[in-house]
Amino acid sequence: MLRDIDKPEKLLHFVATNLNVDIAEKQFLLEKTDYKQRAFKTLQHLSVELQLLELKTKFSKEHVLILINNSAIIFCNNNCAQYKKN
């Protein structure tokens, strides 16, 4: 599919079509005949998507660390209670 893209306009069309935006925004982008405006607006959307992915990744990593830490605390608390009984 990407091999068939031989012109910048085709690449721009492909990217705009696959953006994670609502249909109305895609239609707006695809109807633009000024390729510089379309490229600028598409780049803005890609930048937002990248920022969201970075935040999601950061949140996921922090969430995993919190879960691991909480699990370790619970494990230690449970084991300490068992050792005290013995």
JSON list of N, CA and C in Angstrom, two decimals:
[
{"chain": "A", "resi": 1, "resn": "MET", "atom": "N", "xyz": [0.81, -1.18, 0.00]},
{"chain": "A", "resi": 1, "resn": "MET", "atom": "CA", "xyz": [0.00, 0.00, 0.00]},
{"chain": "A", "resi": 1, "resn": "MET", "atom": "C", "xyz": [0.87, 1.26, 0.00]},
{"chain": "A", "resi": 2, "resn": "LEU", "atom": "N", "xyz": [1.81, 1.35, 0.92]},
{"chain": "A", "resi": 2, "resn": "LEU", "atom": "CA", "xyz": [2.69, 2.53, 0.96]},
{"chain": "A", "resi": 2, "resn": "LEU", "atom": "C", "xyz": [3.62, 2.58, -0.25]},
{"chain": "A", "resi": 3, "resn": "ARG", "atom": "N", "xyz": [3.91, 1.44, -0.82]},
{"chain": "A", "resi": 3, "resn": "ARG", "atom": "CA", "xyz": [4.78, 1.40, -1.99]},
{"chain": "A", "resi": 3, "resn": "ARG", "atom": "C", "xyz": [4.13, 2.10, -3.18]},
{"chain": "A", "resi": 4, "resn": "ASP", "atom": "N", "xyz": [2.81, 2.13, -3.20]},
{"chain": "A", "resi": 4, "resn": "ASP", "atom": "CA", "xyz": [2.09, 2.76, -4.30]},
{"chain": "A", "resi": 4, "resn": "ASP", "atom": "C", "xyz": [2.07, 4.28, -4.20]},
{"chain": "A", "resi": 5, "resn": "ILE", "atom": "N", "xyz": [2.53, 4.81, -3.08]},
{"chain": "A", "resi": 5, "resn": "ILE", "atom": "CA", "xyz": [2.52, 6.26, -2.88]},
{"chain": "A", "resi": 5, "resn": "ILE", "atom": "C", "xyz": [3.80, 6.83, -3.47]},
{"chain": "A", "resi": 6, "resn": "ASP", "atom": "N", "xyz": [3.64, 7.51, -4.59]},
{"chain": "A", "resi": 6, "resn": "ASP", "atom": "CA", "xyz": [4.81, 8.03, -5.29]},
{"chain": "A", "resi": 6, "resn": "ASP", "atom": "C", "xyz": [4.85, 9.56, -5.36]},
{"chain": "A", "resi": 7, "resn": "LYS", "atom": "N", "xyz": [3.83, 10.21, -4.80]},
{"chain": "A", "resi": 7, "resn": "LYS", "atom": "CA", "xyz": [3.78, 11.67, -4.82]},
{"chain": "A", "resi": 7, "resn": "LYS", "atom": "C", "xyz": [3.43, 12.18, -3.43]},
{"chain": "A", "resi": 8, "resn": "PRO", "atom": "N", "xyz": [3.94, 13.34, -3.05]},
{"chain": "A", "resi": 8, "resn": "PRO", "atom": "CA", "xyz": [3.62, 13.90, -1.74]},
{"chain": "A", "resi": 8, "resn": "PRO", "atom": "C", "xyz": [2.12, 14.08, -1.52]},
{"chain": "A", "resi": 9, "resn": "GLU", "atom": "N", "xyz": [1.40, 14.43, -2.58]},
{"chain": "A", "resi": 9, "resn": "GLU", "atom": "CA", "xyz": [-0.05, 14.62, -2.45]},
{"chain": "A", "resi": 9, "resn": "GLU", "atom": "C", "xyz": [-0.75, 13.32, -2.06]},
{"chain": "A", "resi": 10, "resn": "LYS", "atom": "N", "xyz": [-0.29, 12.20, -2.62]},
{"chain": "A", "resi": 10, "resn": "LYS", "atom": "CA", "xyz": [-0.87, 10.91, -2.28]},
{"chain": "A", "resi": 10, "resn": "LYS", "atom": "C", "xyz": [-0.58, 10.54, -0.83]},
{"chain": "A", "resi": 11, "resn": "LEU", "atom": "N", "xyz": [0.63, 10.82, -0.39]},
{"chain": "A", "resi": 11, "resn": "LEU", "atom": "CA", "xyz": [1.00, 10.55, 1.00]},
{"chain": "A", "resi": 11, "resn": "LEU", "atom": "C", "xyz": [0.15, 11.39, 1.94]},
{"chain": "A", "resi": 12, "resn": "LEU", "atom": "N", "xyz": [-0.02, 12.64, 1.62]},
{"chain": "A", "resi": 12, "resn": "LEU", "atom": "CA", "xyz": [-0.83, 13.53, 2.43]},
{"chain": "A", "resi": 12, "resn": "LEU", "atom": "C", "xyz": [-2.28, 13.03, 2.50]},
{"chain": "A", "resi": 13, "resn": "HIS", "atom": "N", "xyz": [-2.80, 12.60, 1.37]},
{"chain": "A", "resi": 13, "resn": "HIS", "atom": "CA", "xyz": [-4.15, 12.06, 1.33]},
{"chain": "A", "resi": 13, "resn": "HIS", "atom": "C", "xyz": [-4.26, 10.81, 2.19]},
{"chain": "A", "resi": 14, "resn": "PHE", "atom": "N", "xyz": [-3.28, 9.92, 2.09]},
{"chain": "A", "resi": 14, "resn": "PHE", "atom": "CA", "xyz": [-3.26, 8.69, 2.87]},
{"chain": "A", "resi": 14, "resn": "PHE", "atom": "C", "xyz": [-3.24, 8.99, 4.37]},
{"chain": "A", "resi": 15, "resn": "VAL", "atom": "N", "xyz": [-2.37, 9.90, 4.78]},
{"chain": "A", "resi": 15, "resn": "VAL", "atom": "CA", "xyz": [-2.25, 10.24, 6.20]},
{"chain": "A", "resi": 15, "resn": "VAL", "atom": "C", "xyz": [-3.53, 10.89, 6.70]},
{"chain": "A", "resi": 16, "resn": "ALA", "atom": "N", "xyz": [-4.07, 11.84, 5.94]},
{"chain": "A", "resi": 16, "resn": "ALA", "atom": "CA", "xyz": [-5.30, 12.52, 6.36]},
{"chain": "A", "resi": 16, "resn": "ALA", "atom": "C", "xyz": [-6.45, 11.53, 6.49]},
{"chain": "A", "resi": 17, "resn": "THR", "atom": "N", "xyz": [-6.51, 10.58, 5.61]},
{"chain": "A", "resi": 17, "resn": "THR", "atom": "CA", "xyz": [-7.57, 9.58, 5.64]},
{"chain": "A", "resi": 17, "resn": "THR", "atom": "C", "xyz": [-7.48, 8.71, 6.89]},
{"chain": "A", "resi": 18, "resn": "ASN", "atom": "N", "xyz": [-6.27, 8.48, 7.38]},
{"chain": "A", "resi": 18, "resn": "ASN", "atom": "CA", "xyz": [-6.06, 7.57, 8.51]},
{"chain": "A", "resi": 18, "resn": "ASN", "atom": "C", "xyz": [-5.87, 8.28, 9.85]},
{"chain": "A", "resi": 19, "resn": "LEU", "atom": "N", "xyz": [-6.11, 9.57, 9.89]},
{"chain": "A", "resi": 19, "resn": "LEU", "atom": "CA", "xyz": [-6.00, 10.29, 11.16]},
{"chain": "A", "resi": 19, "resn": "LEU", "atom": "C", "xyz": [-7.09, 9.84, 12.11]},
{"chain": "A", "resi": 20, "resn": "ASN", "atom": "N", "xyz": [-6.81, 9.96, 13.38]},
{"chain": "A", "resi": 20, "resn": "ASN", "atom": "CA", "xyz": [-7.78, 9.62, 14.41]},
{"chain": "A", "resi": 20, "resn": "ASN", "atom": "C", "xyz": [-8.61, 10.86, 14.75]},
{"chain": "A", "resi": 21, "resn": "VAL", "atom": "N", "xyz": [-9.40, 11.31, 13.78]},
{"chain": "A", "resi": 21, "resn": "VAL", "atom": "CA", "xyz": [-10.28, 12.46, 13.96]},
{"chain": "A", "resi": 21, "resn": "VAL", "atom": "C", "xyz": [-11.67, 12.08, 13.45]},
{"chain": "A", "resi": 22, "resn": "ASP", "atom": "N", "xyz": [-12.64, 12.92, 13.78]},
{"chain": "A", "resi": 22, "resn": "ASP", "atom": "CA", "xyz": [-13.99, 12.58, 13.34]},
{"chain": "A", "resi": 22, "resn": "ASP", "atom": "C", "xyz": [-14.14, 12.76, 11.83]},
{"chain": "A", "resi": 23, "resn": "ILE", "atom": "N", "xyz": [-15.20, 12.21, 11.31]},
{"chain": "A", "resi": 23, "resn": "ILE", "atom": "CA", "xyz": [-15.41, 12.17, 9.86]},
{"chain": "A", "resi": 23, "resn": "ILE", "atom": "C", "xyz": [-15.50, 13.58, 9.28]},
{"chain": "A", "resi": 24, "resn": "ALA", "atom": "N", "xyz": [-16.15, 14.48, 9.99]},
{"chain": "A", "resi": 24, "resn": "ALA", "atom": "CA", "xyz": [-16.28, 15.86, 9.49]},
{"chain": "A", "resi": 24, "resn": "ALA", "atom": "C", "xyz": [-14.91, 16.51, 9.30]},
{"chain": "A", "resi": 25, "resn": "GLU", "atom": "N", "xyz": [-14.00, 16.28, 10.24]},
{"chain": "A", "resi": 25, "resn": "GLU", "atom": "CA", "xyz": [-12.66, 16.86, 10.12]},
{"chain": "A", "resi": 25, "resn": "GLU", "atom": "C", "xyz": [-11.89, 16.21, 8.98]},
{"chain": "A", "resi": 26, "resn": "LYS", "atom": "N", "xyz": [-12.03, 14.90, 8.82]},
{"chain": "A", "resi": 26, "resn": "LYS", "atom": "CA", "xyz": [-11.38, 14.22, 7.69]},
{"chain": "A", "resi": 26, "resn": "LYS", "atom": "C", "xyz": [-11.89, 14.80, 6.38]},
{"chain": "A", "resi": 27, "resn": "GLN", "atom": "N", "xyz": [-13.20, 14.97, 6.30]},
{"chain": "A", "resi": 27, "resn": "GLN", "atom": "CA", "xyz": [-13.79, 15.51, 5.07]},
{"chain": "A", "resi": 27, "resn": "GLN", "atom": "C", "xyz": [-13.26, 16.91, 4.80]},
{"chain": "A", "resi": 28, "resn": "PHE", "atom": "N", "xyz": [-13.16, 17.72, 5.85]},
{"chain": "A", "resi": 28, "resn": "PHE", "atom": "CA", "xyz": [-12.63, 19.08, 5.73]},
{"chain": "A", "resi": 28, "resn": "PHE", "atom": "C", "xyz": [-11.21, 19.03, 5.18]},
{"chain": "A", "resi": 29, "resn": "LEU", "atom": "N", "xyz": [-10.40, 18.15, 5.72]},
{"chain": "A", "resi": 29, "resn": "LEU", "atom": "CA", "xyz": [-9.01, 18.04, 5.27]},
{"chain": "A", "resi": 29, "resn": "LEU", "atom": "C", "xyz": [-8.92, 17.58, 3.82]},
{"chain": "A", "resi": 30, "resn": "LEU", "atom": "N", "xyz": [-9.71, 16.57, 3.50]},
{"chain": "A", "resi": 30, "resn": "LEU", "atom": "CA", "xyz": [-9.62, 15.98, 2.16]},
{"chain": "A", "resi": 30, "resn": "LEU", "atom": "C", "xyz": [-10.19, 16.90, 1.08]},
{"chain": "A", "resi": 31, "resn": "GLU", "atom": "N", "xyz": [-11.06, 17.82, 1.46]},
{"chain": "A", "resi": 31, "resn": "GLU", "atom": "CA", "xyz": [-11.61, 18.75, 0.49]},
{"chain": "A", "resi": 31, "resn": "GLU", "atom": "C", "xyz": [-10.70, 19.93, 0.22]},
{"chain": "A", "resi": 32, "resn": "LYS", "atom": "N", "xyz": [-9.71, 20.14, 1.06]},
{"chain": "A", "resi": 32, "resn": "LYS", "atom": "CA", "xyz": [-8.77, 21.25, 0.86]},
{"chain": "A", "resi": 32, "resn": "LYS", "atom": "C", "xyz": [-7.97, 21.03, -0.41]},
{"chain": "A", "resi": 33, "resn": "THR", "atom": "N", "xyz": [-7.97, 22.01, -1.28]},
{"chain": "A", "resi": 33, "resn": "THR", "atom": "CA", "xyz": [-7.20, 21.89, -2.52]},
{"chain": "A", "resi": 33, "resn": "THR", "atom": "C", "xyz": [-5.81, 22.50, -2.37]},
{"chain": "A", "resi": 34, "resn": "ASP", "atom": "N", "xyz": [-5.64, 23.34, -1.37]},
{"chain": "A", "resi": 34, "resn": "ASP", "atom": "CA", "xyz": [-4.32, 23.92, -1.10]},
{"chain": "A", "resi": 34, "resn": "ASP", "atom": "C", "xyz": [-3.54, 22.90, -0.27]},
{"chain": "A", "resi": 35, "resn": "TYR", "atom": "N", "xyz": [-2.56, 22.27, -0.91]},
{"chain": "A", "resi": 35, "resn": "TYR", "atom": "CA", "xyz": [-1.83, 21.18, -0.25]},
{"chain": "A", "resi": 35, "resn": "TYR", "atom": "C", "xyz": [-0.99, 21.67, 0.93]},
{"chain": "A", "resi": 36, "resn": "LYS", "atom": "N", "xyz": [-0.54, 22.91, 0.87]},
{"chain": "A", "resi": 36, "resn": "LYS", "atom": "CA", "xyz": [0.22, 23.43, 2.01]},
{"chain": "A", "resi": 36, "resn": "LYS", "atom": "C", "xyz": [-0.68, 23.57, 3.23]},
{"chain": "A", "resi": 37, "resn": "GLN", "atom": "N", "xyz": [-1.89, 24.07, 3.03]},
{"chain": "A", "resi": 37, "resn": "GLN", "atom": "CA", "xyz": [-2.84, 24.18, 4.15]},
{"chain": "A", "resi": 37, "resn": "GLN", "atom": "C", "xyz": [-3.22, 22.80, 4.67]},
{"chain": "A", "resi": 38, "resn": "ARG", "atom": "N", "xyz": [-3.45, 21.88, 3.76]},
{"chain": "A", "resi": 38, "resn": "ARG", "atom": "CA", "xyz": [-3.81, 20.51, 4.17]},
{"chain": "A", "resi": 38, "resn": "ARG", "atom": "C", "xyz": [-2.66, 19.88, 4.94]},
{"chain": "A", "resi": 39, "resn": "ALA", "atom": "N", "xyz": [-1.44, 20.07, 4.45]},
{"chain": "A", "resi": 39, "resn": "ALA", "atom": "CA", "xyz": [-0.27, 19.50, 5.13]},
{"chain": "A", "resi": 39, "resn": "ALA", "atom": "C", "xyz": [-0.10, 20.10, 6.52]},
{"chain": "A", "resi": 40, "resn": "PHE", "atom": "N", "xyz": [-0.27, 21.41, 6.63]},
{"chain": "A", "resi": 40, "resn": "PHE", "atom": "CA", "xyz": [-0.13, 22.08, 7.93]},
{"chain": "A", "resi": 40, "resn": "PHE", "atom": "C", "xyz": [-1.17, 21.57, 8.91]},
{"chain": "A", "resi": 41, "resn": "LYS", "atom": "N", "xyz": [-2.43, 21.49, 8.48]},
{"chain": "A", "resi": 41, "resn": "LYS", "atom": "CA", "xyz": [-3.51, 21.05, 9.35]},
{"chain": "A", "resi": 41, "resn": "LYS", "atom": "C", "xyz": [-3.33, 19.57, 9.72]},
{"chain": "A", "resi": 42, "resn": "THR", "atom": "N", "xyz": [-2.90, 18.76, 8.77]},
{"chain": "A", "resi": 42, "resn": "THR", "atom": "CA", "xyz": [-2.66, 17.34, 9.04]},
{"chain": "A", "resi": 42, "resn": "THR", "atom": "C", "xyz": [-1.52, 17.19, 10.05]},
{"chain": "A", "resi": 43, "resn": "LEU", "atom": "N", "xyz": [-0.48, 17.97, 9.89]},
{"chain": "A", "resi": 43, "resn": "LEU", "atom": "CA", "xyz": [0.64, 17.95, 10.82]},
{"chain": "A", "resi": 43, "resn": "LEU", "atom": "C", "xyz": [0.20, 18.35, 12.22]},
{"chain": "A", "resi": 44, "resn": "GLN", "atom": "N", "xyz": [-0.70, 19.31, 12.32]},
{"chain": "A", "resi": 44, "resn": "GLN", "atom": "CA", "xyz": [-1.22, 19.69, 13.63]},
{"chain": "A", "resi": 44, "resn": "GLN", "atom": "C", "xyz": [-1.93, 18.51, 14.29]},
{"chain": "A", "resi": 45, "resn": "HIS", "atom": "N", "xyz": [-2.75, 17.81, 13.52]},
{"chain": "A", "resi": 45, "resn": "HIS", "atom": "CA", "xyz": [-3.45, 16.64, 14.07]},
{"chain": "A", "resi": 45, "resn": "HIS", "atom": "C", "xyz": [-2.46, 15.55, 14.47]},
{"chain": "A", "resi": 46, "resn": "LEU", "atom": "N", "xyz": [-1.45, 15.32, 13.67]},
{"chain": "A", "resi": 46, "resn": "LEU", "atom": "CA", "xyz": [-0.44, 14.31, 14.01]},
{"chain": "A", "resi": 46, "resn": "LEU", "atom": "C", "xyz": [0.30, 14.69, 15.28]},
{"chain": "A", "resi": 47, "resn": "SER", "atom": "N", "xyz": [0.57, 15.96, 15.45]},
{"chain": "A", "resi": 47, "resn": "SER", "atom": "CA", "xyz": [1.25, 16.43, 16.66]},
{"chain": "A", "resi": 47, "resn": "SER", "atom": "C", "xyz": [0.40, 16.17, 17.89]},
{"chain": "A", "resi": 48, "resn": "VAL", "atom": "N", "xyz": [-0.89, 16.42, 17.79]},
{"chain": "A", "resi": 48, "resn": "VAL", "atom": "CA", "xyz": [-1.80, 16.15, 18.92]},
{"chain": "A", "resi": 48, "resn": "VAL", "atom": "C", "xyz": [-1.83, 14.66, 19.22]},
{"chain": "A", "resi": 49, "resn": "GLU", "atom": "N", "xyz": [-1.92, 13.84, 18.18]},
{"chain": "A", "resi": 49, "resn": "GLU", "atom": "CA", "xyz": [-1.93, 12.38, 18.37]},
{"chain": "A", "resi": 49, "resn": "GLU", "atom": "C", "xyz": [-0.65, 11.91, 19.05]},
{"chain": "A", "resi": 50, "resn": "LEU", "atom": "N", "xyz": [0.48, 12.46, 18.64]},
{"chain": "A", "resi": 50, "resn": "LEU", "atom": "CA", "xyz": [1.76, 12.09, 19.24]},
{"chain": "A", "resi": 50, "resn": "LEU", "atom": "C", "xyz": [1.79, 12.48, 20.72]},
{"chain": "A", "resi": 51, "resn": "GLN", "atom": "N", "xyz": [1.33, 13.68, 21.03]},
{"chain": "A", "resi": 51, "resn": "GLN", "atom": "CA", "xyz": [1.31, 14.12, 22.43]},
{"chain": "A", "resi": 51, "resn": "GLN", "atom": "C", "xyz": [0.41, 13.22, 23.27]},
{"chain": "A", "resi": 52, "resn": "LEU", "atom": "N", "xyz": [-0.75, 12.84, 22.72]},
{"chain": "A", "resi": 52, "resn": "LEU", "atom": "CA", "xyz": [-1.65, 11.94, 23.46]},
{"chain": "A", "resi": 52, "resn": "LEU", "atom": "C", "xyz": [-1.01, 10.58, 23.69]},
{"chain": "A", "resi": 53, "resn": "LEU", "atom": "N", "xyz": [-0.33, 10.06, 22.68]},
{"chain": "A", "resi": 53, "resn": "LEU", "atom": "CA", "xyz": [0.35, 8.77, 22.84]},
{"chain": "A", "resi": 53, "resn": "LEU", "atom": "C", "xyz": [1.46, 8.85, 23.88]},
{"chain": "A", "resi": 54, "resn": "GLU", "atom": "N", "xyz": [2.20, 9.96, 23.89]},
{"chain": "A", "resi": 54, "resn": "GLU", "atom": "CA", "xyz": [3.27, 10.12, 24.87]},
{"chain": "A", "resi": 54, "resn": "GLU", "atom": "C", "xyz": [2.70, 10.17, 26.29]},
{"chain": "A", "resi": 55, "resn": "LEU", "atom": "N", "xyz": [1.59, 10.91, 26.45]},
{"chain": "A", "resi": 55, "resn": "LEU", "atom": "CA", "xyz": [0.94, 10.98, 27.76]},
{"chain": "A", "resi": 55, "resn": "LEU", "atom": "C", "xyz": [0.41, 9.62, 28.19]},
{"chain": "A", "resi": 56, "resn": "LYS", "atom": "N", "xyz": [-0.18, 8.91, 27.25]},
{"chain": "A", "resi": 56, "resn": "LYS", "atom": "CA", "xyz": [-0.73, 7.58, 27.54]},
{"chain": "A", "resi": 56, "resn": "LYS", "atom": "C", "xyz": [0.39, 6.64, 27.97]},
{"chain": "A", "resi": 57, "resn": "THR", "atom": "N", "xyz": [1.52, 6.69, 27.28]},
{"chain": "A", "resi": 57, "resn": "THR", "atom": "CA", "xyz": [2.66, 5.84, 27.62]},
{"chain": "A", "resi": 57, "resn": "THR", "atom": "C", "xyz": [3.20, 6.20, 29.00]},
{"chain": "A", "resi": 58, "resn": "LYS", "atom": "N", "xyz": [3.33, 7.50, 29.25]},
{"chain": "A", "resi": 58, "resn": "LYS", "atom": "CA", "xyz": [3.83, 7.95, 30.55]},
{"chain": "A", "resi": 58, "resn": "LYS", "atom": "C", "xyz": [2.88, 7.51, 31.66]},
{"chain": "A", "resi": 59, "resn": "PHE", "atom": "N", "xyz": [1.58, 7.69, 31.43]},
{"chain": "A", "resi": 59, "resn": "PHE", "atom": "CA", "xyz": [0.59, 7.29, 32.43]},
{"chain": "A", "resi": 59, "resn": "PHE", "atom": "C", "xyz": [0.64, 5.79, 32.66]},
{"chain": "A", "resi": 60, "resn": "SER", "atom": "N", "xyz": [0.76, 5.03, 31.59]},
{"chain": "A", "resi": 60, "resn": "SER", "atom": "CA", "xyz": [0.80, 3.57, 31.71]},
{"chain": "A", "resi": 60, "resn": "SER", "atom": "C", "xyz": [2.00, 3.12, 32.53]},
{"chain": "A", "resi": 61, "resn": "LYS", "atom": "N", "xyz": [3.16, 3.70, 32.26]},
{"chain": "A", "resi": 61, "resn": "LYS", "atom": "CA", "xyz": [4.37, 3.33, 33.00]},
{"chain": "A", "resi": 61, "resn": "LYS", "atom": "C", "xyz": [4.21, 3.68, 34.48]},
{"chain": "A", "resi": 62, "resn": "GLU", "atom": "N", "xyz": [3.69, 4.89, 34.75]},
{"chain": "A", "resi": 62, "resn": "GLU", "atom": "CA", "xyz": [3.51, 5.29, 36.15]},
{"chain": "A", "resi": 62, "resn": "GLU", "atom": "C", "xyz": [2.48, 4.41, 36.84]},
{"chain": "A", "resi": 63, "resn": "HIS", "atom": "N", "xyz": [1.43, 4.06, 36.12]},
{"chain": "A", "resi": 63, "resn": "HIS", "atom": "CA", "xyz": [0.38, 3.21, 36.68]},
{"chain": "A", "resi": 63, "resn": "HIS", "atom": "C", "xyz": [0.94, 1.83, 37.02]},
{"chain": "A", "resi": 64, "resn": "VAL", "atom": "N", "xyz": [1.75, 1.28, 36.15]},
{"chain": "A", "resi": 64, "resn": "VAL", "atom": "CA", "xyz": [2.37, -0.03, 36.39]},
{"chain": "A", "resi": 64, "resn": "VAL", "atom": "C", "xyz": [3.26, 0.03, 37.62]},
{"chain": "A", "resi": 65, "resn": "LEU", "atom": "N", "xyz": [4.05, 1.10, 37.74]},
{"chain": "A", "resi": 65, "resn": "LEU", "atom": "CA", "xyz": [4.93, 1.22, 38.91]},
{"chain": "A", "resi": 65, "resn": "LEU", "atom": "C", "xyz": [4.13, 1.32, 40.20]},
{"chain": "A", "resi": 66, "resn": "ILE", "atom": "N", "xyz": [3.01, 2.04, 40.16]},
{"chain": "A", "resi": 66, "resn": "ILE", "atom": "CA", "xyz": [2.16, 2.15, 41.34]},
{"chain": "A", "resi": 66, "resn": "ILE", "atom": "C", "xyz": [1.57, 0.78, 41.69]},
{"chain": "A", "resi": 67, "resn": "LEU", "atom": "N", "xyz": [1.11, 0.05, 40.67]},
{"chain": "A", "resi": 67, "resn": "LEU", "atom": "CA", "xyz": [0.55, -1.28, 40.92]},
{"chain": "A", "resi": 67, "resn": "LEU", "atom": "C", "xyz": [1.59, -2.22, 41.52]},
{"chain": "A", "resi": 68, "resn": "ILE", "atom": "N", "xyz": [2.81, -2.18, 40.98]},
{"chain": "A", "resi": 68, "resn": "ILE", "atom": "CA", "xyz": [3.88, -3.04, 41.50]},
{"chain": "A", "resi": 68, "resn": "ILE", "atom": "C", "xyz": [4.19, -2.68, 42.94]},
{"chain": "A", "resi": 69, "resn": "ASN", "atom": "N", "xyz": [4.29, -1.39, 43.21]},
{"chain": "A", "resi": 69, "resn": "ASN", "atom": "CA", "xyz": [4.58, -0.93, 44.56]},
{"chain": "A", "resi": 69, "resn": "ASN", "atom": "C", "xyz": [3.49, -1.34, 45.53]},
{"chain": "A", "resi": 70, "resn": "ASN", "atom": "N", "xyz": [2.23, -1.14, 45.14]},
{"chain": "A", "resi": 70, "resn": "ASN", "atom": "CA", "xyz": [1.11, -1.54, 46.00]},
{"chain": "A", "resi": 70, "resn": "ASN", "atom": "C", "xyz": [1.06, -3.04, 46.22]},
{"chain": "A", "resi": 71, "resn": "SER", "atom": "N", "xyz": [1.34, -3.80, 45.17]},
{"chain": "A", "resi": 71, "resn": "SER", "atom": "CA", "xyz": [1.36, -5.25, 45.30]},
{"chain": "A", "resi": 71, "resn": "SER", "atom": "C", "xyz": [2.46, -5.70, 46.26]},
{"chain": "A", "resi": 72, "resn": "ALA", "atom": "N", "xyz": [3.61, -5.06, 46.17]},
{"chain": "A", "resi": 72, "resn": "ALA", "atom": "CA", "xyz": [4.71, -5.41, 47.07]},
{"chain": "A", "resi": 72, "resn": "ALA", "atom": "C", "xyz": [4.34, -5.10, 48.52]},
{"chain": "A", "resi": 73, "resn": "ILE", "atom": "N", "xyz": [3.69, -3.98, 48.73]},
{"chain": "A", "resi": 73, "resn": "ILE", "atom": "CA", "xyz": [3.28, -3.61, 50.10]},
{"chain": "A", "resi": 73, "resn": "ILE", "atom": "C", "xyz": [2.27, -4.61, 50.64]},
{"chain": "A", "resi": 74, "resn": "ILE", "atom": "N", "xyz": [1.29, -4.97, 49.82]},
{"chain": "A", "resi": 74, "resn": "ILE", "atom": "CA", "xyz": [0.28, -5.95, 50.25]},
{"chain": "A", "resi": 74, "resn": "ILE", "atom": "C", "xyz": [0.94, -7.29, 50.53]},
{"chain": "A", "resi": 75, "resn": "PHE", "atom": "N", "xyz": [1.85, -7.71, 49.66]},
{"chain": "A", "resi": 75, "resn": "PHE", "atom": "CA", "xyz": [2.55, -8.99, 49.86]},
{"chain": "A", "resi": 75, "resn": "PHE", "atom": "C", "xyz": [3.31, -8.97, 51.18]},
{"chain": "A", "resi": 76, "resn": "CYS", "atom": "N", "xyz": [4.05, -7.88, 51.41]},
{"chain": "A", "resi": 76, "resn": "CYS", "atom": "CA", "xyz": [4.83, -7.80, 52.66]},
{"chain": "A", "resi": 76, "resn": "CYS", "atom": "C", "xyz": [3.91, -7.78, 53.87]},
{"chain": "A", "resi": 77, "resn": "ASN", "atom": "N", "xyz": [2.83, -7.03, 53.80]},
{"chain": "A", "resi": 77, "resn": "ASN", "atom": "CA", "xyz": [1.90, -6.98, 54.92]},
{"chain": "A", "resi": 77, "resn": "ASN", "atom": "C", "xyz": [1.30, -8.35, 55.21]},
{"chain": "A", "resi": 78, "resn": "ASN", "atom": "N", "xyz": [0.92, -9.07, 54.18]},
{"chain": "A", "resi": 78, "resn": "ASN", "atom": "CA", "xyz": [0.35, -10.41, 54.36]},
{"chain": "A", "resi": 78, "resn": "ASN", "atom": "C", "xyz": [1.38, -11.37, 54.93]},
{"chain": "A", "resi": 79, "resn": "ASN", "atom": "N", "xyz": [2.60, -11.31, 54.44]},
{"chain": "A", "resi": 79, "resn": "ASN", "atom": "CA", "xyz": [3.63, -12.22, 54.93]},
{"chain": "A", "resi": 79, "resn": "ASN", "atom": "C", "xyz": [4.05, -11.87, 56.34]},
{"chain": "A", "resi": 80, "resn": "CYS", "atom": "N", "xyz": [4.12, -10.60, 56.65]},
{"chain": "A", "resi": 80, "resn": "CYS", "atom": "CA", "xyz": [4.47, -10.21, 58.02]},
{"chain": "A", "resi": 80, "resn": "CYS", "atom": "C", "xyz": [3.42, -10.70, 59.01]},
{"chain": "A", "resi": 81, "resn": "ALA", "atom": "N", "xyz": [2.17, -10.63, 58.61]},
{"chain": "A", "resi": 81, "resn": "ALA", "atom": "CA", "xyz": [1.09, -11.10, 59.47]},
{"chain": "A", "resi": 81, "resn": "ALA", "atom": "C", "xyz": [1.21, -12.61, 59.69]},
{"chain": "A", "resi": 82, "resn": "GLN", "atom": "N", "xyz": [1.57, -13.36, 58.65]},
{"chain": "A", "resi": 82, "resn": "GLN", "atom": "CA", "xyz": [1.72, -14.80, 58.80]},
{"chain": "A", "resi": 82, "resn": "GLN", "atom": "C", "xyz": [2.90, -15.13, 59.69]},
{"chain": "A", "resi": 83, "resn": "TYR", "atom": "N", "xyz": [4.01, -14.40, 59.57]},
{"chain": "A", "resi": 83, "resn": "TYR", "atom": "CA", "xyz": [5.19, -14.66, 60.40]},
{"chain": "A", "resi": 83, "resn": "TYR", "atom": "C", "xyz": [4.90, -14.35, 61.87]},
{"chain": "A", "resi": 84, "resn": "LYS", "atom": "N", "xyz": [4.09, -13.34, 62.12]},
{"chain": "A", "resi": 84, "resn": "LYS", "atom": "CA", "xyz": [3.77, -12.98, 63.50]},
{"chain": "A", "resi": 84, "resn": "LYS", "atom": "C", "xyz": [2.93, -14.08, 64.17]},
{"chain": "A", "resi": 85, "resn": "LYS", "atom": "N", "xyz": [2.08, -14.72, 63.34]},
{"chain": "A", "resi": 85, "resn": "LYS", "atom": "CA", "xyz": [1.23, -15.79, 63.88]},
{"chain": "A", "resi": 85, "resn": "LYS", "atom": "C", "xyz": [2.08, -16.99, 64.28]},
{"chain": "A", "resi": 86, "resn": "ASN", "atom": "N", "xyz": [3.14, -17.25, 63.51]},
{"chain": "A", "resi": 86, "resn": "ASN", "atom": "CA", "xyz": [3.99, -18.42, 63.78]},
{"chain": "A", "resi": 86, "resn": "ASN", "atom": "C", "xyz": [4.89, -18.08, 64.90]}
]
